[in-house]
Coordinates of C-alpha atoms and ligand atoms in Angstrom, one line a residue:
M1 CA -27.7 -16.8 45.1
Y2 CA -26.0 -14.6 42.5
G3 CA -29.5 -13.3 41.6
E4 CA -28.6 -9.7 41.0
F5 CA -26.4 -10.7 37.9
P6 CA -26.5 -10.2 35.1
S7 CA -27.3 -6.6 35.9
A8 CA -27.0 -5.5 32.3
R9 CA -27.6 -7.5 29.1
P10 CA -25.3 -6.3 26.2
R11 CA -26.6 -9.3 24.2
R12 CA -29.9 -7.4 23.7
L13 CA -28.1 -5.3 21.1
R14 CA -26.9 -8.5 19.2
T15 CA -30.2 -10.3 18.8
S16 CA -30.9 -9.6 15.1
P17 CA -29.0 -8.6 12.0
A18 CA -31.0 -5.4 12.0
I19 CA -30.0 -4.3 15.4
R20 CA -26.4 -5.4 14.9
R21 CA -26.3 -3.3 11.8
L22 CA -27.8 -0.3 13.7
V23 CA -25.2 -0.4 16.5
A24 CA -22.2 -1.1 14.3
E25 CA -19.4 1.3 15.2
T26 CA -17.3 0.7 12.1
R27 CA -18.5 0.7 8.5
L28 CA -16.5 0.1 5.4
H29 CA -17.1 2.3 2.4
P30 CA -15.9 1.7 -1.1
A31 CA -14.4 5.2 -1.3
D32 CA -12.0 4.3 1.6
L33 CA -10.4 1.5 -0.4
I34 CA -7.4 1.8 -2.7
L35 CA -6.5 -0.9 -5.2
P36 CA -2.8 -1.8 -5.7
V37 CA -2.1 -3.0 -9.3
F38 CA 0.9 -4.3 -11.2
A39 CA 1.6 -3.1 -14.7
R40 CA 4.1 -5.3 -16.5
E41 CA 6.1 -4.2 -19.5
G42 CA 6.3 -6.3 -22.7
I43 CA 3.5 -8.8 -22.2
S44 CA 0.5 -9.4 -24.4
E45 CA -1.5 -11.4 -21.9
P46 CA -1.9 -10.8 -18.2
V47 CA 0.3 -13.0 -16.0
A48 CA -1.0 -14.7 -12.9
I49 CA 1.0 -14.3 -9.6
S50 CA 1.0 -17.8 -8.1
S51 CA 1.4 -16.7 -4.5
M52 CA -1.4 -14.1 -4.9
P53 CA -4.3 -16.1 -6.4
G54 CA -6.6 -13.8 -8.3
V55 CA -4.0 -11.0 -8.7
L56 CA -2.4 -10.4 -12.1
Q57 CA 0.5 -8.6 -13.7
H58 CA -1.4 -6.5 -16.2
T59 CA -0.9 -5.6 -19.8
R60 CA -1.6 -2.0 -20.8
D61 CA -5.0 -3.1 -22.0
T62 CA -6.1 -5.1 -18.9
L63 CA -4.7 -2.4 -16.7
R64 CA -7.1 0.1 -18.2
K65 CA -10.0 -2.3 -17.8
T66 CA -9.0 -3.0 -14.1
A67 CA -8.9 0.7 -13.4
A68 CA -12.3 1.3 -15.1
E69 CA -13.8 -1.6 -13.1
A70 CA -12.5 -0.2 -9.8
A71 CA -13.9 3.3 -10.6
E72 CA -17.2 1.7 -11.5
A73 CA -17.3 -0.1 -8.2
G74 CA -16.7 3.2 -6.4
V75 CA -13.2 2.4 -5.2
G76 CA -11.4 5.5 -3.9
G77 CA -8.0 5.2 -5.5
I78 CA -5.5 3.0 -7.3
M79 CA -1.8 2.5 -6.5
L80 CA 0.3 1.6 -9.5
F81 CA 3.4 -0.5 -9.5
G82 CA 5.6 -1.0 -12.5
V83 CA 7.3 -4.3 -13.5
P84 CA 10.0 -3.3 -16.1
E85 CA 11.6 -5.6 -18.7
Q86 CA 15.1 -4.3 -17.9
K87 CA 16.7 -3.7 -14.5
D88 CA 20.1 -2.1 -13.7
A89 CA 22.1 -0.9 -10.8
V90 CA 20.4 2.6 -10.5
G91 CA 16.9 1.6 -11.6
S92 CA 17.0 3.6 -14.8
Q93 CA 13.5 2.5 -15.9
G94 CA 12.1 4.2 -12.8
T95 CA 13.1 7.6 -14.2
D96 CA 12.6 7.0 -17.9
P97 CA 9.6 9.1 -19.0
D98 CA 8.6 6.1 -21.1
G99 CA 9.2 3.6 -18.4
I100 CA 6.4 1.2 -17.6
L101 CA 5.1 3.0 -14.5
Q102 CA 4.9 6.3 -16.3
V103 CA 3.1 4.7 -19.2
A104 CA 0.7 3.1 -16.8
I105 CA 0.0 6.4 -15.1
R106 CA -0.8 8.1 -18.4
D107 CA -3.0 5.2 -19.4
V108 CA -5.0 5.1 -16.2
V109 CA -5.4 8.8 -15.9
S110 CA -6.7 8.9 -19.5
E111 CA -9.0 6.0 -18.8
V112 CA -10.6 7.1 -15.5
G113 CA -9.8 10.8 -15.3
D114 CA -10.8 12.0 -11.9
A115 CA -13.1 9.1 -11.1
L116 CA -10.2 7.5 -9.1
V117 CA -7.3 9.1 -7.3
V118 CA -4.3 7.8 -9.2
M119 CA -1.3 7.0 -7.1
S120 CA 2.2 5.6 -7.9
D121 CA 4.8 3.7 -5.9
L122 CA 7.9 5.9 -5.6
C123 CA 10.7 3.4 -5.0
L124 CA 13.5 1.8 -6.9
D125 CA 13.3 -1.8 -5.9
E126 CA 11.1 -2.8 -8.9
Y127 CA 13.8 -1.3 -11.2
T128 CA 17.1 -2.3 -9.7
D129 CA 19.0 -5.5 -10.6
H130 CA 20.0 -6.0 -7.0
G131 CA 16.4 -5.4 -5.8
H132 CA 17.1 -2.8 -3.1
C133 CA 15.0 0.3 -2.7
G134 CA 17.9 2.6 -3.4
V135 CA 21.3 2.8 -5.1
L136 CA 24.3 1.1 -3.6
D137 CA 27.6 2.6 -2.5
D138 CA 31.0 1.0 -3.4
Q139 CA 30.7 -1.3 -0.4
G140 CA 27.2 -2.5 -1.4
R141 CA 25.3 -0.5 1.2
V142 CA 22.1 1.3 0.4
D143 CA 23.3 5.0 -0.1
N144 CA 20.6 7.2 1.5
D145 CA 21.5 10.6 0.0
A146 CA 22.3 9.3 -3.5
T147 CA 19.0 7.5 -3.4
L148 CA 17.2 10.7 -2.6
E149 CA 18.4 12.2 -5.9
R150 CA 16.9 9.3 -7.8
Y151 CA 13.6 9.7 -5.9
A152 CA 13.5 13.4 -6.8
E153 CA 13.8 12.4 -10.5
M154 CA 11.2 9.7 -10.1
A155 CA 8.8 12.1 -8.5
R156 CA 9.2 14.5 -11.4
V157 CA 8.6 11.9 -14.1
Q158 CA 5.6 10.4 -12.3
A159 CA 4.1 13.9 -11.8
D160 CA 4.8 14.8 -15.5
A161 CA 2.9 11.6 -16.4
G162 CA -0.1 13.0 -14.5
V163 CA -0.2 11.2 -11.2
H164 CA -2.3 12.7 -8.4
V165 CA -0.4 11.2 -5.4
V166 CA 3.1 9.8 -5.1
G167 CA 3.8 7.1 -2.4
P168 CA 7.5 7.2 -1.4
S169 CA 8.0 3.7 0.0
G170 CA 11.7 3.2 0.3
M171 CA 12.2 4.3 3.9
M172 CA 15.2 6.6 3.1
D173 CA 15.7 9.3 5.7
G174 CA 14.5 12.7 4.3
Q175 CA 12.6 11.2 1.4
V176 CA 9.4 13.1 2.0
G177 CA 11.0 16.5 2.2
H178 CA 13.3 15.8 -0.7
V179 CA 10.4 14.6 -2.9
R180 CA 8.3 17.6 -1.8
R181 CA 10.9 20.0 -2.8
A182 CA 11.5 18.3 -6.2
L183 CA 7.8 18.4 -7.0
D184 CA 7.5 22.0 -6.0
E185 CA 10.5 23.1 -8.0
A186 CA 9.1 21.4 -11.0
G187 CA 5.7 23.2 -10.6
H188 CA 3.9 20.2 -9.3
Q189 CA 2.6 21.8 -6.1
D190 CA -0.7 20.0 -6.4
V191 CA 0.8 16.5 -6.4
A192 CA 0.2 15.1 -2.9
I193 CA 2.5 12.8 -0.9
L194 CA 1.2 9.6 0.7
A195 CA 4.2 8.8 3.0
Y196 CA 5.0 5.2 3.8
T197 CA 5.7 6.4 7.4
A198 CA 5.9 3.3 9.5
K199 CA 7.0 0.6 7.1
Y200 CA 8.3 -2.6 8.7
A201 CA 10.9 -5.1 7.5
S202 CA 8.2 -7.8 7.2
A203 CA 8.2 -11.4 6.1
F204 CA 4.7 -10.8 4.8
Y205 CA 6.0 -9.0 1.7
G206 CA 7.0 -12.4 0.3
P207 CA 4.3 -12.7 -2.5
F208 CA 5.0 -9.1 -3.6
R209 CA 8.5 -10.1 -4.5
E210 CA 7.0 -12.5 -7.1
A211 CA 4.5 -9.9 -8.2
V212 CA 7.3 -7.5 -9.2
N213 CA 9.8 -10.2 -10.3
S214 CA 12.1 -8.9 -7.6
S215 CA 15.8 -9.8 -7.7
L216 CA 16.4 -9.0 -4.1
K217 CA 18.8 -11.2 -2.1
G218 CA 19.0 -10.6 1.6
D219 CA 16.7 -8.2 3.3
R220 CA 15.8 -4.6 3.9
K221 CA 16.5 -4.4 7.6
T222 CA 18.9 -1.4 7.3
Y223 CA 16.2 0.8 6.1
Q224 CA 12.8 -0.6 7.0
Q225 CA 11.7 -0.7 10.6
D226 CA 12.3 -3.4 13.1
P227 CA 9.0 -5.2 14.0
A228 CA 9.9 -4.8 17.6
N229 CA 9.6 -1.1 17.6
A230 CA 6.4 1.0 18.0
R231 CA 7.9 4.2 19.6
E232 CA 10.3 4.5 16.7
A233 CA 7.2 4.8 14.4
M234 CA 6.3 8.0 16.2
R235 CA 9.7 9.4 15.4
E236 CA 9.3 8.5 11.7
L237 CA 5.8 10.1 11.9
A238 CA 7.0 13.4 13.3
L239 CA 9.7 13.6 10.6
D240 CA 7.3 12.8 7.7
L241 CA 4.8 15.5 8.9
A242 CA 7.6 18.0 9.3
E243 CA 8.8 17.3 5.8
G244 CA 5.4 17.8 4.3
A245 CA 3.5 14.5 4.2
D246 CA -0.1 15.0 3.2
M247 CA -1.1 11.6 4.3
V248 CA 0.7 8.9 6.3
M249 CA 0.7 5.1 6.1
V250 CA 1.3 2.1 8.3
K251 CA 2.4 -1.1 6.6
P252 CA 1.8 -4.0 6.9
A253 CA -1.7 -3.6 8.5
L254 CA -3.0 -6.5 10.5
P255 CA 0.2 -7.3 12.5
Y256 CA 0.7 -3.6 13.3
L257 CA -2.8 -2.5 14.4
D258 CA -1.2 -1.1 17.6
V259 CA 1.0 1.2 15.6
L260 CA -1.9 2.2 13.4
R261 CA -3.9 3.1 16.4
K262 CA -1.1 5.2 17.9
V263 CA -0.5 7.0 14.6
A264 CA -4.3 7.6 14.1
D265 CA -4.6 9.1 17.6
T266 CA -1.7 11.4 17.0
V267 CA -2.1 13.0 13.6
D268 CA -4.5 15.4 12.0
V269 CA -3.8 14.2 8.5
P270 CA -5.5 11.2 6.8
V271 CA -4.1 7.8 7.8
A272 CA -3.8 4.8 5.5
A273 CA -2.9 1.2 6.1
Y274 CA -1.6 -1.3 3.5
Q275 CA -3.0 -4.8 3.8
I276 CA -0.1 -6.4 2.0
S277 CA 0.6 -9.3 -0.2
G278 CA 1.3 -11.8 2.5
E279 CA -1.9 -10.8 4.4
Y280 CA -3.8 -11.4 1.2
A281 CA -2.1 -14.7 0.6
M282 CA -2.7 -16.1 4.1
V283 CA -6.5 -15.6 3.8
E284 CA -6.7 -16.9 0.2
S285 CA -4.6 -20.0 0.9
A286 CA -6.4 -20.9 4.1
A287 CA -9.8 -20.3 2.4
A288 CA -8.7 -22.4 -0.6
N289 CA -8.1 -25.3 1.8
G290 CA -11.5 -24.8 3.3
W291 CA -10.0 -23.8 6.7
I292 CA -11.7 -20.4 6.9
D293 CA -14.7 -18.6 5.4
R294 CA -13.0 -16.4 2.8
D295 CA -15.6 -13.7 2.5
R296 CA -16.1 -13.3 6.3
A297 CA -12.3 -13.3 6.8
I298 CA -11.8 -10.6 4.3
M299 CA -14.5 -8.3 5.8
E300 CA -13.2 -9.0 9.3
T301 CA -9.6 -8.0 8.5
L302 CA -10.7 -4.9 6.7
T303 CA -13.2 -3.9 9.4
S304 CA -10.4 -4.4 12.1
I305 CA -8.0 -2.2 10.1
H306 CA -10.6 0.5 9.8
R307 CA -11.5 0.1 13.5
A308 CA -7.9 0.6 14.5
G309 CA -7.9 4.0 12.8
A310 CA -7.2 3.7 9.1
N311 CA -9.2 6.2 7.0
M312 CA -8.0 4.5 3.9
I313 CA -7.0 0.9 3.2
L314 CA -4.9 -0.4 0.4
T315 CA -6.1 -3.9 -0.4
Y316 CA -5.9 -6.3 -3.3
W317 CA -9.6 -7.0 -2.6
A318 CA -10.7 -3.4 -3.1
T319 CA -12.9 -3.8 -6.2
E320 CA -14.5 -7.1 -5.0
V321 CA -15.3 -5.7 -1.6
A322 CA -16.5 -2.4 -3.0
Q323 CA -18.9 -4.3 -5.3
Q324 CA -20.3 -6.2 -2.2
L325 CA -20.8 -3.1 -0.1
Ligands
PBG401 C1 8.5 -1.2 -2.2 C2 7.2 -1.8 -1.8 C3 7.0 -3.1 -1.4 C4 5.6 -3.2 -1.2 C5 5.0 -2.1 -1.6 N1 6.0 -1.2 -1.9 C6 8.0 -4.2 -1.2 C7 9.0 -4.1 -0.1 O1 9.1 -3.1 0.6 O2 9.7 -5.1 0.0 C8 5.0 -4.5 -0.7 C9 3.5 -4.6 -0.9 C10 2.9 -5.9 -0.6 O3 3.6 -6.8 -0.1 O4 1.8 -6.1 -0.9 N2 8.4 -0.7 -3.6

């Protein structure tokens, strides 16, 4: 009765692993992956992060080994975060040339040289006692322009330590342009900026707060974007590009694939996406309960992020996945 259907048989191209591999439109490559790592000051053994099973706060020694292992696996880059012993109102450790992040940059650059692109988080929240990404004014609000001066100083010390790429992640207005000028004036024209362009005020950062021993009370909704807004991301994008961003990022990744696609369709610079701590924790915890297949879920999330337009993906699974590919 309906004899003329099916008129085409797409299933023909799914009949074997070989043909599925041949027609795959999206392929992950180790060089597209960036490993975020935490360097903690003053510890002699690595410390486990309970909400991110398998991820550690590193000693100087284990940080070097982790970087070497990532390079060996062919991972493209490493994003360093510092966890200082002391925090204060202005985040002094973030601009101390001997602060933990600067030490970590020097250690990793000397360990892996140019085998990995070495990147650093350029933000104050790991270093402030109130946990915000900037300094506060006398009414306790995050002071945009005073924060820019702190970021300029951070950019200089990170570049002096030898970093290849800085990642301003605080969502202050004008941060990319301000950091660019500070770098240029200090003779660091070759240090690139990976701009956290569309960074949303997300519940999925939860485990990261443990990872950096964050002291934040409250939220970041006055500076990070509202999850309801996609068009606004395009405004942030235009500003970051005008200010000199070399690469742009969407963060988190999986809940914001629509934003990622829009950004990727618009720009002619490389696009990154950050698969954040909560995305990692969801997969690991569900897998630990036997509710999902861990390895398949990891590959599916990364493939989807790549398919949605990310050239580069920051993921805590970078080394493990690179080894499998
Ligand atoms: C800010 C920063 C954060 C993350 C990366 N950079 C925390 C935040 O904005 O609250 C989160 C990364 C993750 O959750 O994996 N320095």
